[in-house]
PDB file of C-alpha atoms in Angstrom:
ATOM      1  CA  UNK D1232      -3.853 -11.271 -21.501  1.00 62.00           C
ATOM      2  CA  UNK D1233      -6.886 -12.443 -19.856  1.00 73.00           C
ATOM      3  CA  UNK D1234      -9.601 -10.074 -18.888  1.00 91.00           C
ATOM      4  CA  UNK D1235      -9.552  -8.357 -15.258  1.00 93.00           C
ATOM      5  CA  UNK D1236     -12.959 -10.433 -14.509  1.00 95.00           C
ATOM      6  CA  UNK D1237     -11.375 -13.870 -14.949  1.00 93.00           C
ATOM      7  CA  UNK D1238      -7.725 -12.512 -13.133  1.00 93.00           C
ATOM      8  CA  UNK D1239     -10.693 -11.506 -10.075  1.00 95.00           C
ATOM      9  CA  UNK D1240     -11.781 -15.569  -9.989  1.00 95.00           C
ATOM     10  CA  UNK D1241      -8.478 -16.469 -10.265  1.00 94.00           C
ATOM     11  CA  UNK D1242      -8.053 -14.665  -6.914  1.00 95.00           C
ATOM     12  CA  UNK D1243     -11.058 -15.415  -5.322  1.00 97.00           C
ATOM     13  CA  UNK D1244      -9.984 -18.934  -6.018  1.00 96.00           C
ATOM     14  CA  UNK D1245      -6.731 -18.752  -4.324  1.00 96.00           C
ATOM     15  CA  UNK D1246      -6.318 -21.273  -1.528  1.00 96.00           C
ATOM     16  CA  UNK D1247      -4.899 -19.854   1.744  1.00 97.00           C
ATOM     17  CA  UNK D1248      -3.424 -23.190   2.743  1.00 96.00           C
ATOM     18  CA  UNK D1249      -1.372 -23.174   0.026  1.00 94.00           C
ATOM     19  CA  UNK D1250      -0.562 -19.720   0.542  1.00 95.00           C
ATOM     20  CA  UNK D1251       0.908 -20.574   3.463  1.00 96.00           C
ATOM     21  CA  UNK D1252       2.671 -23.137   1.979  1.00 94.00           C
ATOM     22  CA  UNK D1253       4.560 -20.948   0.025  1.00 92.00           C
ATOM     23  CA  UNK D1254       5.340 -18.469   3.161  1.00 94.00           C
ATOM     24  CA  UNK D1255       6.605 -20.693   5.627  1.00 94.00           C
ATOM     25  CA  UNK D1256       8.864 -22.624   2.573  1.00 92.00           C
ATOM     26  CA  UNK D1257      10.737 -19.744   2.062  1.00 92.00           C
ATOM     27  CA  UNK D1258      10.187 -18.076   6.080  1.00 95.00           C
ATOM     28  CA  UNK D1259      10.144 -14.319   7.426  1.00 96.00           C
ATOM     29  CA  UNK D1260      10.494 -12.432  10.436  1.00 96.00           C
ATOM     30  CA  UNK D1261      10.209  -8.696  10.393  1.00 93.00           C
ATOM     31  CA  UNK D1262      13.615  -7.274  11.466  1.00 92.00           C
ATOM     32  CA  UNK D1263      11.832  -3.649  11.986  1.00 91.00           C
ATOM     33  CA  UNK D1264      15.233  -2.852   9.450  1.00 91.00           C
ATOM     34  CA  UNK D1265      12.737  -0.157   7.843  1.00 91.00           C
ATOM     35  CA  UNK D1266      14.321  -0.430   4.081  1.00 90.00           C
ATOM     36  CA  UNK D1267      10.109  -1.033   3.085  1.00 92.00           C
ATOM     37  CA  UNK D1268       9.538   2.206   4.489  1.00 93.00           C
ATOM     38  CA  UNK D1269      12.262   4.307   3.450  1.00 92.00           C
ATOM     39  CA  UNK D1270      13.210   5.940  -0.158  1.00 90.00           C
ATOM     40  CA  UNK D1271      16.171   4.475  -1.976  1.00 82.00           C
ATOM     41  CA  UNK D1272      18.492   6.071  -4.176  1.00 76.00           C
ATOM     42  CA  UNK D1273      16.720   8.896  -3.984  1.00 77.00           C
ATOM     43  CA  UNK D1274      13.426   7.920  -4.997  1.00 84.00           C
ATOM     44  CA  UNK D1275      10.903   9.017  -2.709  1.00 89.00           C
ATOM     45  CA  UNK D1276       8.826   5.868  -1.343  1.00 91.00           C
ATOM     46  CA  UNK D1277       5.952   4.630  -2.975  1.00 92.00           C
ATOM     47  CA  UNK D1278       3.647   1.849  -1.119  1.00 92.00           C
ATOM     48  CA  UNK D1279      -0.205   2.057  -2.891  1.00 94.00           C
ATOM     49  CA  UNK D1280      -2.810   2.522  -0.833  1.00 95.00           C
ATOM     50  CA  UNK D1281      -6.508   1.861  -1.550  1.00 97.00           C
ATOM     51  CA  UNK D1282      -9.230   5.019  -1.064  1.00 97.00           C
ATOM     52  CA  UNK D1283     -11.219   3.057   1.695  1.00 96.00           C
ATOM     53  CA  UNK D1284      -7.641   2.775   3.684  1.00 96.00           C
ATOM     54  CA  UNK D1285      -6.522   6.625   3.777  1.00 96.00           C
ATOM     55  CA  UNK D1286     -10.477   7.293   5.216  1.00 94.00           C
ATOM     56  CA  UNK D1287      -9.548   4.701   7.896  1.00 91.00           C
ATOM     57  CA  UNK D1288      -6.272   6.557   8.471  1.00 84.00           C
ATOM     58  CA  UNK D1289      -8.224   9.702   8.835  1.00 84.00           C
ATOM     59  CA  UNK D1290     -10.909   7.938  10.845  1.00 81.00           C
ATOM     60  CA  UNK D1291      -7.992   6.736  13.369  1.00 69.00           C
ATOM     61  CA  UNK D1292      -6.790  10.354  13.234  1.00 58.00           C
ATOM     62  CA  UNK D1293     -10.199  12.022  14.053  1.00 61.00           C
ATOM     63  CA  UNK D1294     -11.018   9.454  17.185  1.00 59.00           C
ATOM     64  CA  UNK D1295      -7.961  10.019  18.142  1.00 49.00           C
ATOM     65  CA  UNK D1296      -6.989   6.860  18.562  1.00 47.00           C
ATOM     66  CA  UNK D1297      -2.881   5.862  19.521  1.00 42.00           C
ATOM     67  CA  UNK D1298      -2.482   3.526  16.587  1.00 38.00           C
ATOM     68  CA  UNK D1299       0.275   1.202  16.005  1.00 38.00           C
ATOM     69  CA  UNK D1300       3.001  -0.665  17.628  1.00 38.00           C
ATOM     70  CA  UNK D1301       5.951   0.865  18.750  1.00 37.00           C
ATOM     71  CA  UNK D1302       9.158  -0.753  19.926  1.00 34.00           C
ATOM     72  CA  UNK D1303       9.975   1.487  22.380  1.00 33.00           C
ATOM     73  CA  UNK D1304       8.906   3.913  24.607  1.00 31.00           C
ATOM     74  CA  UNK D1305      11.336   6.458  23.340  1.00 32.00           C
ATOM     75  CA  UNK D1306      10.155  10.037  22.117  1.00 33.00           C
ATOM     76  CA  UNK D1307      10.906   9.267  18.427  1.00 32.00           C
ATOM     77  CA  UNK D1308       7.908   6.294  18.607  1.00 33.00           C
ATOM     78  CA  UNK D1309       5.150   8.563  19.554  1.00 38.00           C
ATOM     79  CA  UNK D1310       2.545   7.942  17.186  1.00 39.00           C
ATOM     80  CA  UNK D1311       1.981  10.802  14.532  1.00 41.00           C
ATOM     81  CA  UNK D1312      -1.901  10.852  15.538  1.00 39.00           C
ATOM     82  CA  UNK D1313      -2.418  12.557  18.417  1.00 43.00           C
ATOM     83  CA  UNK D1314      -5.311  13.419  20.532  1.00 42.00           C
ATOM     84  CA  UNK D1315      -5.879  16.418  19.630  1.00 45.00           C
ATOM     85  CA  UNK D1316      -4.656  15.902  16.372  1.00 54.00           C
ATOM     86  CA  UNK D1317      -6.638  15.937  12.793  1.00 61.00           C
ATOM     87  CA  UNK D1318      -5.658  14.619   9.513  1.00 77.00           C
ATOM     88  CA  UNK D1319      -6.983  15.555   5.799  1.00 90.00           C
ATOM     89  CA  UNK D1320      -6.353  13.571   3.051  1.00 95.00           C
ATOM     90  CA  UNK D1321      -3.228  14.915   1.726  1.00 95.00           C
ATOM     91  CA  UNK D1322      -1.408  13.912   5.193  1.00 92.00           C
ATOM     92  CA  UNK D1323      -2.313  10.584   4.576  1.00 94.00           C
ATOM     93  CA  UNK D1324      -1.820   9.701   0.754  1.00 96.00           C
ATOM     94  CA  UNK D1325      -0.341  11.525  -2.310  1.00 96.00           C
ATOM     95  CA  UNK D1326      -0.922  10.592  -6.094  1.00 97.00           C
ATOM     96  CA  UNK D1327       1.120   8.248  -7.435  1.00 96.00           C
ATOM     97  CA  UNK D1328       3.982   9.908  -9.111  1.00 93.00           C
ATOM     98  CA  UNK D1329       3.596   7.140 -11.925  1.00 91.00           C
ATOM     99  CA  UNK D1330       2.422   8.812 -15.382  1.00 88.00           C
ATOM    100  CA  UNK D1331       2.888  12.042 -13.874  1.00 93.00           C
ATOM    101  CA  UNK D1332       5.126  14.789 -15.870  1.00 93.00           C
ATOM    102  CA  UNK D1333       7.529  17.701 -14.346  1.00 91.00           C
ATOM    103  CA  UNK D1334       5.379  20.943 -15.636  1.00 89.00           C
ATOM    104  CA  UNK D1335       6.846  24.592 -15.190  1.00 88.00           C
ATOM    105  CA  UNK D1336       4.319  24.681 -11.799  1.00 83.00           C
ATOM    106  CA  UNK D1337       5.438  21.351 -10.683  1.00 86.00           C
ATOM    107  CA  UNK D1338       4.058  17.333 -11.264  1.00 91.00           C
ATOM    108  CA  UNK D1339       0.928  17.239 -13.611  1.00 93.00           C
ATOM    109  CA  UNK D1340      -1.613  15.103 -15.794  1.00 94.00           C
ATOM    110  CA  UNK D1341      -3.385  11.965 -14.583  1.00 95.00           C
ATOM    111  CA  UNK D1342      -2.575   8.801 -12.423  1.00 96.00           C
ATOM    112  CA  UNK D1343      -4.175   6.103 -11.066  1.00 96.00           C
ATOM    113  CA  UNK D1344      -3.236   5.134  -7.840  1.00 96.00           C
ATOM    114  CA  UNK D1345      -2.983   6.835  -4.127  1.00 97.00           C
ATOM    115  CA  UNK D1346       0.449   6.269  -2.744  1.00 96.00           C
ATOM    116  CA  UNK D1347       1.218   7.137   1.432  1.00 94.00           C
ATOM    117  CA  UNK D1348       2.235  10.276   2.032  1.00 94.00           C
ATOM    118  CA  UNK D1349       6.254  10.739   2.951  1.00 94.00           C
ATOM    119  CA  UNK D1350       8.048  13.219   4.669  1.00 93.00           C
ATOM    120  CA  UNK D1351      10.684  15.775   3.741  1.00 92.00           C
ATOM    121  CA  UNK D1352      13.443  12.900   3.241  1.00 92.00           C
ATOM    122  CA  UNK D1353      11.241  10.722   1.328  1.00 94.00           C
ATOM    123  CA  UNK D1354      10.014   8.557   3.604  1.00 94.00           C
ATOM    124  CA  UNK D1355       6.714   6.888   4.536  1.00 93.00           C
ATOM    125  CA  UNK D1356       5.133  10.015   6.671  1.00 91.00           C
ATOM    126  CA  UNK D1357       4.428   7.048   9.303  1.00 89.00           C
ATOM    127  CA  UNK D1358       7.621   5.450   9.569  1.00 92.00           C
ATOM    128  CA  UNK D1359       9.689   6.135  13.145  1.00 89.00           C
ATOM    129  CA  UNK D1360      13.037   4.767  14.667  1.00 88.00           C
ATOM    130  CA  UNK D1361      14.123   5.480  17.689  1.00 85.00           C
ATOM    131  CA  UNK D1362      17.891   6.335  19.142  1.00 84.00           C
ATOM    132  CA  UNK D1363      18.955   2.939  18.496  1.00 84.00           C
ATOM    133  CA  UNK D1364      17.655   2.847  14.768  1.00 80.00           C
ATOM    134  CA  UNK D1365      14.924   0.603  14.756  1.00 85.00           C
ATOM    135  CA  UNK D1366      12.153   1.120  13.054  1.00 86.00           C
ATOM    136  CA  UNK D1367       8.395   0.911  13.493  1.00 88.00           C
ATOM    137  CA  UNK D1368       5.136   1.976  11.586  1.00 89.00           C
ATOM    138  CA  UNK D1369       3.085   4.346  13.912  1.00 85.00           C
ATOM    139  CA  UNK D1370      -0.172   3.231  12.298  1.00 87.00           C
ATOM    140  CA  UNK D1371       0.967  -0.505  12.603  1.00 87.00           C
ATOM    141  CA  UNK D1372      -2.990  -1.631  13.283  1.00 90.00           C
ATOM    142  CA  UNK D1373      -4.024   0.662  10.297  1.00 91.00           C
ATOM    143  CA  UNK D1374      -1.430  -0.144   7.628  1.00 92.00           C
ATOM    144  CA  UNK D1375      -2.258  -0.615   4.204  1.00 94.00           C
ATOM    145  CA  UNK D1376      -2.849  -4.491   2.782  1.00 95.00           C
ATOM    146  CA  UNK D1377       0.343  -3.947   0.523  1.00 94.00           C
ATOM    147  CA  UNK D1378       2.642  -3.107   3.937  1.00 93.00           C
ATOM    148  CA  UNK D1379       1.062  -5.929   6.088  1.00 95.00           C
ATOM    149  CA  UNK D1380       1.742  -8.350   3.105  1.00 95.00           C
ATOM    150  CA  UNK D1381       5.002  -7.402   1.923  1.00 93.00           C
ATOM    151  CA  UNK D1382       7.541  -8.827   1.458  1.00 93.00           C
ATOM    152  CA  UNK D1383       5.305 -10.943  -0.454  1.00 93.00           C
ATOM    153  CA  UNK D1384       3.229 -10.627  -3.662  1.00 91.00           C
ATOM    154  CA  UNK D1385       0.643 -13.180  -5.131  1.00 91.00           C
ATOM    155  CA  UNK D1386       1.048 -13.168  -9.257  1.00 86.00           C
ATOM    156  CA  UNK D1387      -2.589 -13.907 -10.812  1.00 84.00           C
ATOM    157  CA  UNK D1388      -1.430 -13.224 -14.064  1.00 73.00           C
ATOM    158  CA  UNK D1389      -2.802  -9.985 -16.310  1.00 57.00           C
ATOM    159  CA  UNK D1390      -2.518  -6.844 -14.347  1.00 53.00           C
ATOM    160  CA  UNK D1391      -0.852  -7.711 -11.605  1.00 51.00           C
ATOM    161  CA  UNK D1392       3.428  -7.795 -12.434  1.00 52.00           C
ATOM    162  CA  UNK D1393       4.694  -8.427  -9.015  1.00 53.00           C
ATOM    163  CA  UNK D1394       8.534  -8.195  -8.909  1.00 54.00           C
ATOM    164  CA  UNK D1395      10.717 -10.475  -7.013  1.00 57.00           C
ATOM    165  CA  UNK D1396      11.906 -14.247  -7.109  1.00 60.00           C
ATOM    166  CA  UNK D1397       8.808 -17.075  -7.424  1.00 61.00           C
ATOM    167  CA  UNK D1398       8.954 -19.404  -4.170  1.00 61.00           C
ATOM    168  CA  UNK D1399       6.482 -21.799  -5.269  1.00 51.00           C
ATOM    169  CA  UNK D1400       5.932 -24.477  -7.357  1.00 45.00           C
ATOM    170  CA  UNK D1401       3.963 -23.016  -9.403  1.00 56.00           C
ATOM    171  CA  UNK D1402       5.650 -18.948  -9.492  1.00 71.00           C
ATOM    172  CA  UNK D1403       1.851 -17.791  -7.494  1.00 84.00           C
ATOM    173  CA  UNK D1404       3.674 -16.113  -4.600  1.00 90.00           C
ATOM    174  CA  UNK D1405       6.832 -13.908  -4.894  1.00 89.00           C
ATOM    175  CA  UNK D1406       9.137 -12.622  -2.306  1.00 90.00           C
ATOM    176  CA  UNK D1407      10.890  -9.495  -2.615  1.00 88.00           C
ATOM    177  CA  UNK D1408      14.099  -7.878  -1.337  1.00 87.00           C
ATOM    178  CA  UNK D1409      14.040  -8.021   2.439  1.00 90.00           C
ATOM    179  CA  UNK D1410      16.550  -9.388   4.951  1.00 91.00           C
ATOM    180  CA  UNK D1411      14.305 -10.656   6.840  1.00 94.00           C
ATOM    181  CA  UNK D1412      13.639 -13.661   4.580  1.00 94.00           C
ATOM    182  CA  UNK D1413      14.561 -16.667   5.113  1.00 94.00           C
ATOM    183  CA  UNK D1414      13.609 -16.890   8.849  1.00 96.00           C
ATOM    184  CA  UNK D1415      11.563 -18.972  10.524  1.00 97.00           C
ATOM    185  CA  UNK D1416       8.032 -18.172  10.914  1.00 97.00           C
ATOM    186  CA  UNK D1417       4.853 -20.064  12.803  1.00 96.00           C
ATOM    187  CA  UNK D1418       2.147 -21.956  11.088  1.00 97.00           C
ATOM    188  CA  UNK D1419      -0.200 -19.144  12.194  1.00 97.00           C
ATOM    189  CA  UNK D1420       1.858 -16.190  11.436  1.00 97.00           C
ATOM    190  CA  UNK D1421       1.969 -17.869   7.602  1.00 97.00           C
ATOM    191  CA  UNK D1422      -1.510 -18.008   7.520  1.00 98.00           C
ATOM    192  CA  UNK D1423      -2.400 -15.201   8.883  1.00 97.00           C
ATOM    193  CA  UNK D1424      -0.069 -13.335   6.398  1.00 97.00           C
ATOM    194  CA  UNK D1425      -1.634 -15.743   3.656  1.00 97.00           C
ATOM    195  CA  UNK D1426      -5.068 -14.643   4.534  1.00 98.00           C
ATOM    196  CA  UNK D1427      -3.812 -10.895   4.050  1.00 97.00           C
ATOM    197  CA  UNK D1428      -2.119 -12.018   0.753  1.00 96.00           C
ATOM    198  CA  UNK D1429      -5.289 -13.351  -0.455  1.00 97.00           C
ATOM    199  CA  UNK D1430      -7.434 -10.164   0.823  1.00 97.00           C
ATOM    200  CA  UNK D1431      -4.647  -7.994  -1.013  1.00 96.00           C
ATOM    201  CA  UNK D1432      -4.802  -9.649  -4.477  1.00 95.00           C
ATOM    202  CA  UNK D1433      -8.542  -9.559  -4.674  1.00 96.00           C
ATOM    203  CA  UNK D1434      -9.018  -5.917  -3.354  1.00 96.00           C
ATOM    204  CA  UNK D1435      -5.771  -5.035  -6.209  1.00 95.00           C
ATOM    205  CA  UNK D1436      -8.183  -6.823  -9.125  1.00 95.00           C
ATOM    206  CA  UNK D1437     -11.123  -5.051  -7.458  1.00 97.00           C
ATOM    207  CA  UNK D1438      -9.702  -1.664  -7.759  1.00 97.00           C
ATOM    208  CA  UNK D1439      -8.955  -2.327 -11.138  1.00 95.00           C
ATOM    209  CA  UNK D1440     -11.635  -3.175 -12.377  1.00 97.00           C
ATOM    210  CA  UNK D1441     -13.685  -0.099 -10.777  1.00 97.00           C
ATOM    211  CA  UNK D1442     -10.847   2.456 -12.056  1.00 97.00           C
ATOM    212  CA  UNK D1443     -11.332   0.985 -15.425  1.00 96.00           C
ATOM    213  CA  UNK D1444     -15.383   0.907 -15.157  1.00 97.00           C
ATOM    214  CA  UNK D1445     -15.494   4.770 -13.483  1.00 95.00           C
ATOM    215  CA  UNK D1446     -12.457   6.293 -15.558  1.00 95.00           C
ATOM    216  CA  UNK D1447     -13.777   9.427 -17.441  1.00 91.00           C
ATOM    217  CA  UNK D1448     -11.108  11.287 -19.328  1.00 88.00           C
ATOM    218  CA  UNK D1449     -10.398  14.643 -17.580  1.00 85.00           C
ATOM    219  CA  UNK D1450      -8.756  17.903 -19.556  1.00 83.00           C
ATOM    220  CA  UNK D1451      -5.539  18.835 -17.053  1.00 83.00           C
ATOM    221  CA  UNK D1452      -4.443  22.691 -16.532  1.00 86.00           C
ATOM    222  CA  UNK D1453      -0.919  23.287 -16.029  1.00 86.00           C
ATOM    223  CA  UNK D1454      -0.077  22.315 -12.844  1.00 88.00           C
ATOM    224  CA  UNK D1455      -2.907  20.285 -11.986  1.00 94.00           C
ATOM    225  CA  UNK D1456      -3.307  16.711 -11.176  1.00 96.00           C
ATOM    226  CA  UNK D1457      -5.939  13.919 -11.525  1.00 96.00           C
ATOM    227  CA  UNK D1458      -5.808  10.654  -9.689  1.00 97.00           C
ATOM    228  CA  UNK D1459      -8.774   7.914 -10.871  1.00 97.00           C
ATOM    229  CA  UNK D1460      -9.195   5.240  -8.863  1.00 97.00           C
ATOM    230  CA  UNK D1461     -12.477   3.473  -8.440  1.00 97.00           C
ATOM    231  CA  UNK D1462     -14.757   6.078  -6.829  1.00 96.00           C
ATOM    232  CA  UNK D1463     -14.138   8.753 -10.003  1.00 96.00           C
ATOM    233  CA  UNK D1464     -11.745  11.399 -10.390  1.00 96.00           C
ATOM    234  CA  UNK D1465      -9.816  12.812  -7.915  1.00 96.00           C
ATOM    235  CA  UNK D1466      -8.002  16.232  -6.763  1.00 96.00           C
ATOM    236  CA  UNK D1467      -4.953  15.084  -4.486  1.00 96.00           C
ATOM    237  CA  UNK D1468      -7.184  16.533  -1.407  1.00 96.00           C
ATOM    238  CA  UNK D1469      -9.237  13.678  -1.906  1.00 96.00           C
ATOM    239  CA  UNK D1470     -12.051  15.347  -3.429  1.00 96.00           C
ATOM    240  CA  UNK D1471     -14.054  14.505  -6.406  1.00 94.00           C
ATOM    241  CA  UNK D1472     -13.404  17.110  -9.591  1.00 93.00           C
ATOM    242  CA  UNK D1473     -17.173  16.949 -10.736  1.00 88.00           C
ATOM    243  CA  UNK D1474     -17.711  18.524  -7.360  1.00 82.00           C
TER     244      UNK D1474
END
């Protein structure tokens, strides 16, 4: 496996043109269908979400800015940050339930990721569809790189396991489940979703490499859990344990 160093050159090195390439081969147009914002079978949903991006979430919530695109006017679209609304970090993001274990006071140990927050059913906390069931992000300007990307992945080898069928020559960008594949997109809507492909697998290598570089093993109490990602170790409030 090569180191996380030479997987980061490999995506600085990444051309966007042929990013592109890749995108408008295989075509997309969002059908605002939702399923990338919804759980499935169950499973609650899980889309990972840098630190830097839940403080811009917040930020958005604190100016309180109207976020987002909606696709209707319709009560169920109004954005979840209000004016006179505030955010902390927990409304935002939630620890990855990935290397987490069911304890007798509920999930504990250590993970490494932030994933959005959902709601009761399982959903992402931002997602909204109005009477007719279509669906919209209410933070659509503020998204996360892995929901303005998807359903595409860029595979630079070693960390990074994208799932989902190679649509390139050489197997560099994947497309996942999503029915709106297939469809016809512009020149500059491929780019511009190459360019955010690009961004993504960079920041992903990034992130990495500072989890691995700040990771200090913590001691867990029941109950408790521990998110590292590249600023140190976490509570899931947000805030740092050697507080």
């Amino acid at each position: 496996m090569q180191s996380l160093e030479a997987e980061l050159e490999r995506a600085r090195a990444l051309d966007v043109s042929e990013l592109a390439d890749a995108v408008e081969t295989i075509g997309f147009e969002c059908t605002r269908c939702g399923a990338c914002c919804k759980s499935e079978a169950d499973d609650p949903h899980t889309a990972t979400v840098f630190p830097d991006e839940v403080r811009r979430l917040q930020e958005a919530a604190a100016a309180g800015e109207s976020v987002g695109d909606t696709p209707s006017e319709g009560d169920a679209q109004d954005s979840v940050i209000g004016e006179d609304d505030t955010r902390d970090w927990r409304d935002v993001a939630r620890p990855m339930p990935y290397g987490l274990v069911d304890g007798d006071e509920g999930p504990e140990g250590e993970t490494f990721e932030w994933a959005l927050q959902t709601d009761a059913c399982g959903d992402c906390a931002f997602y909204r569809e109005d009477d007719s069931g279509v669906g919209a992000c209410s933070v659509h300007a503020d998204r996360p790189l892995i929901c303005e990307t998807y359903p595409f992945s860029v595979d630079v080898g070693g960390t990074s396991q994208p799932m989902g069928e190679a649509v390139d020559a050489e197997g560099i960008v994947r497309a996942h489940e999503c029915e709106g594949l297939g469809r016809d997109i512009d020149r500059a809507d491929a780019e511009s979703l190459a360019a955010a492909l690009k961004e993504r697998a960079v920041r992903e290598v990034e992130e990495a490499i500072g989890v691995r570089d700040a990771y200090d093993p913590v001691s867990t109490d029941p109950g408790e859990v521990v998110v590292h990602d590249s600023e140190g170790a976490k509570r899931p409030d947000g805030s740092r344990t050697d507080d």
